[in-house]
Each structure stands twice: as C-alpha cells, then as structure tokens.
Amino acid sequence: MSKIASLDALEILDSRGNPTIQVSVSLDSGATGAAKVPSGASTGRNEAAELRDGDLKRYGGKGVRKAVGNVIKIIRPAVIGMDASEQKLLDEKLIALDGTTNKARLGANAILGVSVAAAKAAAAERKAPLYRYLAQSDSYVLPVPMFNVLNGGRHADNNVDFQEFMIAPIGAPTFAEALQSASETFHALKDILHRKGYETSVGDEGGFAPRLRSNEEPMELLETAIHKAGYRAGSGIAINLDPAASEFYEGGSYVFKKSGKSKRSSEDMIQLWADWLERYPEIRSLEDGLAEDDWEGWRRLTQQLGAKAQLVGDDIFVTNPQIFAKGIREGIANSILIKLNQIGTVTETLHCIKLARSNGYTTVISHRSGETDDTTIADFAVATGIEQIKAGSVCRGERIAKYNRLLEIEHELGRDAHYAGSDVYSRWKHLPKD
Ligand code: PGA
Ligand code: ZN
C-alpha cells in the first residue's frame, strides 16, 4: 500500500518566465514524486481552468499562489492516507473536492500537479520508471516526434496565417535516428533561412519565425531543407501542420489577416486543405484545420479528407472524454491531441486515450507552449502506446528534455523498443513525392 504521507507545492517559473506550479508527493515508505505543470497560449475555450491569482501586483496577475494554497490547505488534508497507486480513486477524490465541471475552484493546474506527482511517487516506490509503472502492455512503442520548426499565426510576426509547420521523421528505424534526421533538417533549414537573409531566432517552442511572405513559403522551405539534409520529403520525413484555425475564425469565417486580407468559408477552407494535400503529398497530418466552434465544417472536412490524411482534434476536443465522445458520434476527425493539462487528471487523460483506441482514432501527446523540464509526457507516451509526440522544435532545453528522455527510454529498453515510424500513417495512402 503506497499511502500518501504528505504533499507540498511551490510557485516556480515556466519557459516563458511565467509562474506555474510544482507539486511533490511523499509516501509512507519515503518514496517521492514531483510534477511541474505546463501552460498553453492558444488554448481551447473548453479547457479545464488554470487558476491564476489575478493580483496585478505580482507577475502581472499570473501568480499561482492560490493554486499552491489549494494544494496545501484543501487537497493535502483530504488525500493524506490515500493509496497513491489507486490513481482512479485519487483522481475522483480530486474532482469531487473541486466540485465544478471545469476544475475552476481548485484549479486544473493544482489538480494535475497532484495527480501526476502521485503517479510518480507510486512508480518510485516500485522502483520502476514511470513508463513501466503506467504501462498497459509489455510491448513498448516509441512515438514519432513532430518537430515544430517553422511558425506563423500568433506565434510569429510574419505573413503566415498558419501556426505550426512540423517535420515528422517517419522513415527512421529508431527514435534516436529520427531525432538525428530532424536535427540535421533543422540545421539545414537554419542555413537556408540565413542565406535568404531571414532571421533565425526562435520562438516559444523553438521553431523559427522569420518574416515569410506567404502561407506556402514554409512548405517550400521545408521541402528544400529536408532534401538538403539528405532525406526524402514524404517517405523519409513527413510534413505535419497545425494551422490552429480557431485563432483566425471570426464571426463564422476564416479571416486571413497576415497573408493579405481575405475571408474564407468552411467550404473554402476544406477546398484549400484538399488542394494542399494534392500539391504537397508529404503532408500526413493536419491538426485543427478548422475552428473549435465549426463542428459542421469539421464533419464535412472529415468526410472529404479523412481517408487522405490524419485529422487531429486539439481545440475541438480539449482532451475531454465527454466532448470527445460527442465528436466520435458525430464523425469528427480521426485523431486526437492529448494534453494532460487540458483536462487535469491522469485518469481522465487515460479515458480519452482508451476512447481513441476503441474508435480507431490515432493519438498525439503534446507539450504546451509554456513548458518546464518535466518529462512526464515522454514516459506517458511509451506507457500508453501513444504513437506520436509533439514537444516543440529541435532546440530549447525544455523541449529537448522530452526528446532526451525518449532517447533514454529507448536505450534502456534495448531490443524491446519499437519505433512507431511510418506504420502510424500507413492507413492514409499517400504517394511519396520523391
Ligand atoms: P498552446 O498551443 O500554446 O496552447 O500550448 C499549441 C497547440 O495549438 O498545439
Ligand atoms: Zn494545436
């Protein structure tokens, strides 16, 4: 029995220099676990509530002392003596203590910190790494990483409306070689940008955000970089997109403000994505191609393009089992983005993953744009068989921490590690361009 003996919490800083919460759990046995909670910028409207102090005298209102206080004063007395390995009971207790539908009272940041730290303490007590402790089978899959190397939208001051252009090295035989090919492509891209006189400083997630001229220029640059690094666009390195369309959806239309002023309907957007999939066959995955409030558009998008590409729901599902179940019933998307802090407990996150599996949806686990050196998502991916991971570009410590953790896990597993590779996209029949 892994009885919780004590709980502590602390206000720390994330990668943007904003406050976030760290929670630690100690068990009777002396085993401990700690979790640092990330924070998003382009958040979905229905995400669980992140509790911030709102006290403008500290951190511009972004302090998390209230969330820290909730862990110490409200959650600690209620969970001391509970079994940390009974994750479901613990998470149900946290949800009941909060009492709201979106965790607004105690804060999803406070609750997730406790939920994850308890899992880590229970793993430590068994002297098992987190990925083994949470493992749902004894076959271990290393996820395909999606590296966000070129940015537009809210993440960049340029003429690109779409937020993320990612490279996914599907052709590599191992995770280590996947990481290597991505790093080489990242450096080739830097070189190309430099020669063209573009800026090569990086944004929050480590991607470049130069002053590009159009929505398509990033595609051309990535194709060139992949070839320059000696790989094949498509079968070797796929290009995946997250335009984050909720960010430019206004009054029922998609408004392109950055690439020249123009408005598009849902139907126009579906046509645009259909064209892109034809013209750029190396695209395997499209996340948030339409907005979170455009359910009817999403249904038609899935009908028309669901057989051609992975369509990932991020803002529209917000890792919420109820919303996701409704989306499945309505034929929305064929893949889900998993962010633990969108929902706030390990148990509800596992529920979403299970729903995805039983309904033929693929899964992508994701960091947030505000991160820490916490590597939980790497272990979580391997434990649950999530086949893809988004943890930013191939630089910045808080991004690389996750990829390095996956290298460590692959090394530790040796022959038992299987890299997900191109199998992930085998159901979407694309002809590679090369
Ligand atoms: P975030 O967004 O800023 O909310 O973390 C990243 C994403 O849209 O996937
Ligand atoms: Zn997204």
Coordinates of C-alpha atoms and ligand atoms in Angstrom, one line a residue:
M1 CA 0.0 0.0 0.0
S2 CA 1.5 3.3 -1.2
K3 CA 0.0 5.6 1.4
I4 CA 0.3 9.3 0.8
A5 CA 2.2 10.8 3.8
S6 CA 2.5 14.4 2.7
L7 CA 2.0 16.9 -0.2
D8 CA 3.8 20.1 -0.9
A9 CA 3.5 22.7 -3.6
L10 CA 5.6 25.6 -4.8
E11 CA 5.3 28.5 -7.3
I12 CA 8.1 28.1 -9.9
L13 CA 8.6 29.6 -13.4
D14 CA 8.0 28.1 -16.8
S15 CA 9.9 28.5 -20.1
R16 CA 8.3 31.9 -20.8
G17 CA 9.3 33.2 -17.4
N18 CA 5.7 32.9 -16.1
P19 CA 4.7 31.3 -12.8
T20 CA 3.5 27.7 -12.7
I21 CA 3.0 25.1 -10.0
Q22 CA 5.3 22.3 -8.9
V23 CA 3.7 19.7 -6.6
S24 CA 5.5 16.9 -4.7
V25 CA 4.0 13.9 -3.0
S26 CA 5.7 11.7 -0.4
L27 CA 4.6 8.3 0.6
D28 CA 4.8 6.5 4.0
S29 CA 7.6 4.4 2.5
G30 CA 9.7 7.5 1.9
A31 CA 9.2 7.4 -1.9
T32 CA 8.6 10.8 -3.6
G33 CA 7.4 12.1 -6.9
A34 CA 7.2 15.7 -8.3
A35 CA 5.4 17.2 -11.2
K36 CA 5.7 20.6 -12.9
V37 CA 2.6 21.8 -14.8
P38 CA 2.8 23.4 -18.3
S39 CA 0.7 26.2 -19.6
G40 CA -0.8 26.9 -23.1
A41 CA -1.2 30.2 -25.0
S42 CA -3.5 29.3 -27.9
T43 CA -5.9 27.5 -25.6
G44 CA -9.2 25.8 -26.4
R45 CA -12.3 27.5 -25.0
N46 CA -13.4 24.4 -23.1
E47 CA -10.1 23.5 -21.5
A48 CA -10.1 22.9 -17.7
A49 CA -9.5 26.1 -15.9
E50 CA -6.0 27.1 -15.0
L51 CA -6.1 29.1 -11.7
R52 CA -4.1 32.3 -11.7
D53 CA -4.1 34.8 -8.8
G54 CA -5.2 37.9 -10.8
D55 CA -3.2 40.0 -8.4
L56 CA -1.7 42.6 -10.7
K57 CA 1.0 43.5 -8.2
R58 CA 2.6 40.1 -8.8
Y59 CA 3.7 38.7 -12.2
G60 CA 1.1 40.8 -13.9
G61 CA -1.7 38.8 -12.3
K62 CA -0.2 35.4 -13.4
G63 CA 0.9 34.2 -10.0
V64 CA -0.2 30.8 -8.8
R65 CA -0.2 31.2 -5.1
K66 CA -3.9 30.4 -4.8
A67 CA -3.3 27.1 -6.6
V68 CA -0.4 26.4 -4.3
G69 CA -2.6 27.3 -1.3
N70 CA -5.3 24.9 -2.6
V71 CA -2.9 22.0 -2.7
I72 CA -1.6 22.7 0.8
K73 CA -4.8 23.7 2.6
I74 CA -7.6 21.8 0.8
I75 CA -6.1 18.9 -1.1
R76 CA -3.4 17.8 1.3
P77 CA -5.7 17.1 4.3
A78 CA -8.2 15.3 2.0
V79 CA -5.7 12.9 0.4
I80 CA -3.3 12.0 3.2
G81 CA -3.6 8.3 3.9
M82 CA -4.9 7.6 0.4
D83 CA -3.2 5.0 -1.8
A84 CA -1.1 6.8 -4.5
S85 CA -1.3 3.7 -6.7
E86 CA -5.1 3.9 -6.8
Q87 CA -4.9 6.6 -9.4
K88 CA -8.6 6.4 -10.3
L89 CA -9.8 6.8 -6.7
L90 CA -7.4 9.6 -6.1
D91 CA -8.4 11.5 -9.2
E92 CA -12.1 11.0 -8.4
K93 CA -11.4 12.4 -5.0
L94 CA -9.7 15.5 -6.5
I95 CA -12.6 16.0 -8.9
A96 CA -15.1 15.8 -6.1
L97 CA -13.2 18.1 -3.9
D98 CA -13.2 20.7 -6.7
G99 CA -16.9 20.2 -7.3
T100 CA -17.0 22.2 -10.6
T101 CA -17.3 20.9 -14.2
N102 CA -14.0 22.6 -15.3
K103 CA -11.9 22.4 -12.1
A104 CA -12.2 26.2 -11.7
R105 CA -12.4 26.1 -7.9
L106 CA -9.1 24.4 -7.0
G107 CA -7.5 24.9 -10.5
A108 CA -6.7 22.3 -13.1
N109 CA -3.0 23.3 -12.6
A110 CA -3.2 22.4 -8.8
I111 CA -5.2 19.2 -9.5
L112 CA -3.0 17.9 -12.3
G113 CA 0.2 18.6 -10.3
V114 CA -1.2 16.3 -7.5
S115 CA -2.4 13.6 -10.0
V116 CA 0.9 13.3 -11.8
A117 CA 3.1 13.7 -8.7
A118 CA 1.2 10.8 -7.0
A119 CA 1.7 8.5 -10.1
K120 CA 5.4 9.4 -10.0
A121 CA 5.7 8.6 -6.2
A122 CA 3.9 5.3 -6.7
A123 CA 6.3 4.5 -9.5
A124 CA 9.3 5.4 -7.4
E125 CA 8.0 3.2 -4.6
R126 CA 8.0 0.2 -7.0
K127 CA 11.5 1.3 -8.2
A128 CA 10.1 1.5 -11.7
P129 CA 10.4 4.3 -14.3
L130 CA 7.1 6.0 -14.9
Y131 CA 6.7 4.4 -18.3
R132 CA 6.9 0.9 -16.9
Y133 CA 4.7 1.7 -13.9
L134 CA 1.9 3.1 -16.1
A135 CA 2.5 0.5 -18.9
Q136 CA -0.6 -1.0 -20.3
S137 CA 1.2 -3.9 -22.1
D138 CA 4.7 -5.2 -22.3
S139 CA 5.3 -4.1 -25.8
Y140 CA 6.8 -0.7 -25.9
V141 CA 6.3 1.8 -28.8
L142 CA 8.5 4.9 -29.1
P143 CA 6.4 7.7 -30.6
V144 CA 7.0 9.5 -33.9
P145 CA 8.1 13.0 -32.9
M146 CA 6.6 16.0 -34.7
F147 CA 9.0 18.9 -34.5
N148 CA 7.5 22.4 -34.8
V149 CA 10.3 24.1 -36.8
L150 CA 8.6 26.9 -38.6
N151 CA 5.9 29.2 -37.1
G152 CA 3.3 31.6 -38.2
G153 CA -0.1 32.7 -36.8
R154 CA 0.0 34.0 -33.3
H155 CA 3.4 32.6 -32.7
A156 CA 5.2 34.8 -35.3
D157 CA 5.3 38.3 -36.6
N158 CA 5.2 37.4 -40.3
N159 CA 2.8 37.0 -43.2
V160 CA 1.8 33.4 -42.4
D161 CA -1.7 32.7 -41.0
F162 CA -1.0 29.1 -40.0
Q163 CA 0.6 28.4 -36.6
E164 CA 2.8 25.3 -36.9
F165 CA 4.8 23.6 -39.7
M166 CA 6.2 20.4 -38.3
I167 CA 8.6 17.7 -39.5
A168 CA 8.0 14.1 -38.6
P169 CA 10.8 11.7 -39.4
I170 CA 8.8 8.6 -40.2
G171 CA 11.3 6.8 -42.3
A172 CA 13.9 6.3 -39.5
P173 CA 14.3 2.8 -38.0
T174 CA 14.7 4.0 -34.4
F175 CA 13.7 7.0 -32.3
A176 CA 17.4 8.0 -32.0
E177 CA 17.8 8.1 -35.8
A178 CA 14.5 10.0 -36.1
L179 CA 15.9 12.7 -33.7
Q180 CA 19.1 12.8 -35.7
S181 CA 17.4 13.4 -39.0
A182 CA 15.2 16.1 -37.5
S183 CA 18.2 17.9 -36.0
E184 CA 20.0 17.7 -39.4
T185 CA 17.0 19.1 -41.2
F186 CA 16.6 21.8 -38.5
H187 CA 20.2 22.9 -39.1
A188 CA 19.8 22.7 -42.9
L189 CA 16.7 24.9 -42.6
K190 CA 18.6 27.4 -40.4
D191 CA 21.3 27.6 -43.1
I192 CA 18.7 28.2 -45.9
L193 CA 17.0 30.9 -43.8
H194 CA 20.3 32.5 -43.1
R195 CA 21.3 32.6 -46.8
K196 CA 18.0 34.1 -47.8
G197 CA 18.6 36.9 -45.3
Y198 CA 15.8 35.7 -42.9
E199 CA 16.0 35.8 -39.1
T200 CA 16.9 32.6 -37.4
S201 CA 16.0 33.5 -33.8
V202 CA 13.5 31.0 -32.3
G203 CA 10.1 31.4 -30.7
D204 CA 8.5 29.8 -27.6
E205 CA 8.6 26.3 -28.9
G206 CA 12.0 26.5 -30.5
G207 CA 10.7 27.0 -34.1
F208 CA 12.0 29.7 -36.5
A209 CA 9.6 32.6 -37.1
P210 CA 11.1 34.6 -39.9
R211 CA 9.2 37.3 -41.9
L212 CA 8.0 34.9 -44.6
R213 CA 5.9 36.2 -47.4
S214 CA 3.0 33.7 -47.7
N215 CA 1.3 30.7 -46.2
E216 CA 3.0 28.4 -48.7
E217 CA 6.6 29.7 -48.3
P218 CA 7.1 27.5 -45.2
M219 CA 6.2 24.4 -47.2
E220 CA 8.8 25.2 -49.9
L221 CA 11.4 26.0 -47.3
L222 CA 10.8 22.7 -45.5
E223 CA 10.9 20.6 -48.7
T224 CA 14.2 22.2 -49.6
A225 CA 15.6 21.7 -46.1
I226 CA 14.7 18.1 -46.0
H227 CA 16.4 17.4 -49.3
K228 CA 19.4 19.5 -48.3
A229 CA 19.8 17.4 -45.2
G230 CA 19.8 14.2 -47.4
Y231 CA 16.3 12.9 -46.7
R232 CA 13.2 12.3 -48.7
A233 CA 10.1 14.5 -48.1
G234 CA 7.2 12.2 -47.5
S235 CA 8.6 8.7 -47.0
G236 CA 11.6 9.8 -45.0
I237 CA 10.3 13.0 -43.3
A238 CA 6.7 13.9 -43.4
I239 CA 5.4 17.5 -43.0
N240 CA 2.6 17.9 -40.5
L241 CA 0.5 21.0 -40.0
D242 CA -1.2 22.7 -37.1
P243 CA -2.8 25.9 -38.5
A244 CA -4.7 26.4 -35.2
A245 CA -7.7 27.6 -37.2
S246 CA -9.7 28.7 -34.1
E247 CA -7.2 31.6 -33.8
F248 CA -8.4 33.1 -37.2
Y249 CA -12.1 32.1 -37.0
E250 CA -14.2 35.2 -36.7
G251 CA -18.0 35.5 -37.0
G252 CA -18.3 32.2 -38.9
S253 CA -15.5 32.9 -41.4
Y254 CA -11.8 32.2 -41.5
V255 CA -10.1 35.5 -41.8
F256 CA -6.5 35.5 -43.2
K257 CA -5.1 38.7 -41.9
K258 CA -1.4 38.1 -42.3
S259 CA -1.1 36.8 -45.8
G260 CA -3.2 39.6 -47.3
K261 CA -6.7 40.3 -46.2
S262 CA -9.2 37.7 -47.3
K263 CA -12.1 35.8 -45.8
R264 CA -12.9 32.1 -46.3
S265 CA -15.9 29.9 -45.6
S266 CA -15.6 26.4 -44.1
E267 CA -16.1 25.0 -47.6
D268 CA -13.3 27.2 -48.9
M269 CA -11.0 26.0 -46.1
I270 CA -11.8 22.3 -46.9
Q271 CA -11.0 23.0 -50.5
L272 CA -7.8 24.7 -49.5
W273 CA -6.7 21.7 -47.4
A274 CA -7.7 19.3 -50.3
D275 CA -5.5 21.3 -52.6
W276 CA -2.6 21.3 -50.2
L277 CA -2.9 17.5 -49.8
E278 CA -2.7 17.2 -53.6
R279 CA 0.1 19.6 -54.1
Y280 CA 2.2 18.6 -51.1
P281 CA 1.8 14.8 -50.8
E282 CA 4.4 14.8 -47.9
I283 CA 1.7 16.1 -45.6
R284 CA 0.4 13.3 -43.4
S285 CA -1.3 15.1 -40.6
L286 CA -3.5 18.2 -40.2
E287 CA -4.3 19.4 -36.7
D288 CA -7.1 22.0 -36.1
G289 CA -7.6 22.6 -39.8
L290 CA -10.9 24.1 -38.8
A291 CA -12.0 26.0 -35.7
E292 CA -13.3 24.5 -32.4
D293 CA -16.8 26.1 -32.9
D294 CA -17.1 24.9 -36.5
W295 CA -18.5 21.4 -35.8
E296 CA -20.4 21.2 -39.1
G297 CA -17.3 22.2 -41.0
W298 CA -15.3 19.6 -39.1
R299 CA -17.8 16.9 -40.0
R300 CA -17.6 17.7 -43.7
L301 CA -13.8 18.0 -43.5
T302 CA -13.6 14.5 -42.0
Q303 CA -16.0 13.1 -44.7
Q304 CA -14.0 14.6 -47.5
L305 CA -10.4 14.3 -46.3
G306 CA -10.5 11.7 -43.5
A307 CA -9.3 9.0 -45.9
K308 CA -6.4 11.1 -47.2
A309 CA -4.7 12.4 -44.0
Q310 CA -4.7 12.3 -40.3
L311 CA -7.1 14.9 -39.0
V312 CA -6.2 15.8 -35.4
G313 CA -8.6 17.5 -33.0
D314 CA -6.9 19.7 -30.4
D315 CA -9.0 22.8 -29.5
I316 CA -12.2 21.0 -30.5
F317 CA -11.8 18.0 -28.1
V318 CA -9.6 19.6 -25.4
T319 CA -8.7 16.0 -24.1
N320 CA -12.2 15.9 -22.6
P321 CA -13.8 12.5 -22.7
Q322 CA -17.4 13.8 -22.9
I323 CA -16.6 16.3 -25.7
F324 CA -14.5 13.7 -27.5
A325 CA -17.3 11.0 -27.2
K326 CA -19.7 13.5 -28.8
G327 CA -17.1 14.2 -31.6
I328 CA -16.8 10.5 -32.3
R329 CA -20.6 10.1 -32.5
E330 CA -20.7 13.0 -35.0
G331 CA -17.9 11.7 -37.2
I332 CA -15.4 14.5 -36.3
A333 CA -11.7 13.9 -37.0
N334 CA -9.8 10.6 -36.9
S335 CA -7.1 11.5 -34.4
I336 CA -6.9 13.3 -31.0
L337 CA -4.3 15.6 -29.4
I338 CA -3.7 14.6 -25.8
K339 CA -2.7 17.4 -23.4
L340 CA -2.9 16.4 -19.7
N341 CA -3.5 19.9 -18.5
Q342 CA -6.5 20.4 -20.9
I343 CA -8.4 18.0 -18.6
G344 CA -6.5 18.0 -15.4
T345 CA -6.1 14.4 -14.2
V346 CA -4.2 11.2 -15.3
T347 CA -7.4 9.2 -15.1
E348 CA -9.4 11.3 -17.5
T349 CA -6.5 11.5 -19.9
L350 CA -6.3 7.7 -19.9
H351 CA -10.0 7.6 -20.5
C352 CA -9.6 9.8 -23.7
I353 CA -6.8 7.5 -24.9
K354 CA -9.0 4.5 -24.4
L355 CA -11.8 6.1 -26.3
A356 CA -9.5 6.9 -29.2
R357 CA -8.2 3.3 -29.3
S358 CA -11.6 1.7 -29.3
N359 CA -12.9 4.0 -32.0
G360 CA -9.9 3.8 -34.4
Y361 CA -8.6 7.3 -33.7
T362 CA -4.8 7.8 -33.6
T363 CA -3.3 9.8 -30.8
V364 CA -0.7 12.5 -30.4
I365 CA 0.6 13.6 -27.0
S366 CA 1.6 17.2 -26.7
H367 CA 3.6 19.7 -24.6
R368 CA 2.2 23.2 -24.1
S369 CA 3.9 26.4 -25.4
G370 CA 4.8 27.3 -21.8
E371 CA 6.8 24.3 -20.5
T372 CA 9.3 23.2 -17.9
D373 CA 12.0 20.5 -17.8
D374 CA 9.3 18.0 -16.7
T375 CA 9.4 14.9 -18.9
T376 CA 6.2 13.2 -17.9
I377 CA 4.7 13.2 -21.4
A378 CA 7.6 11.2 -22.8
D379 CA 7.0 8.4 -20.2
F380 CA 3.3 8.7 -20.7
A381 CA 3.5 8.2 -24.4
V382 CA 5.6 5.0 -24.1
A383 CA 3.4 3.7 -21.3
T384 CA 0.1 4.1 -23.1
G385 CA 1.3 3.3 -26.7
I386 CA 0.6 6.8 -27.9
E387 CA 2.2 6.7 -31.3
Q388 CA 3.1 10.4 -31.9
I389 CA 4.5 13.2 -29.7
K390 CA 4.6 17.0 -30.2
A391 CA 7.2 18.6 -27.9
G392 CA 8.4 21.5 -30.0
S393 CA 11.4 22.0 -32.2
V394 CA 14.9 20.5 -32.0
C395 CA 16.3 23.1 -29.7
R396 CA 15.5 24.8 -26.3
G397 CA 16.1 22.9 -23.1
E398 CA 12.5 22.4 -22.0
R399 CA 11.7 20.9 -25.5
I400 CA 14.8 18.7 -25.8
A401 CA 14.2 17.4 -22.2
K402 CA 11.3 15.3 -23.5
Y403 CA 13.2 14.1 -26.6
N404 CA 16.2 13.2 -24.5
R405 CA 14.0 11.3 -22.1
L406 CA 12.7 9.3 -25.0
L407 CA 16.3 8.5 -26.1
E408 CA 17.0 7.3 -22.6
I409 CA 13.9 5.1 -22.6
E410 CA 14.8 3.6 -26.0
H411 CA 18.3 2.9 -24.8
E412 CA 17.0 1.3 -21.6
L413 CA 14.5 -0.9 -23.5
G414 CA 17.1 -2.1 -26.0
R415 CA 15.5 -4.7 -28.2
D416 CA 12.2 -4.3 -26.6
A417 CA 11.8 -0.8 -28.0
H418 CA 9.9 -0.4 -31.3
Y419 CA 9.8 2.9 -33.1
A420 CA 6.3 3.7 -34.4
G421 CA 7.7 5.0 -37.7
S422 CA 5.8 5.1 -40.9
D423 CA 3.3 2.4 -39.7
V424 CA 1.5 5.3 -37.9
Y425 CA 0.3 6.7 -41.3
S426 CA 0.0 3.5 -43.3
R427 CA -3.8 3.8 -43.4
W428 CA -3.5 7.1 -45.2
K429 CA -2.3 6.2 -48.7
H430 CA -0.1 8.9 -50.0
L431 CA 2.3 8.6 -52.8
P432 CA 5.7 10.0 -51.6
K433 CA 6.9 12.8 -53.8
D434 CA 10.4 11.5 -54.3
Ligands
PGA1 P1 -0.6 26.1 -26.8 O1 -0.8 25.6 -28.3 O2 0.0 27.4 -26.9 O3 -2.0 26.2 -26.3 O4 0.2 25.1 -26.0 C1 -0.1 24.7 -29.0 C2 -1.1 24.0 -30.0 O5 -2.0 24.6 -30.5 O6 -1.0 22.8 -30.2
ZN2 ZN -2.9 22.6 -31.7

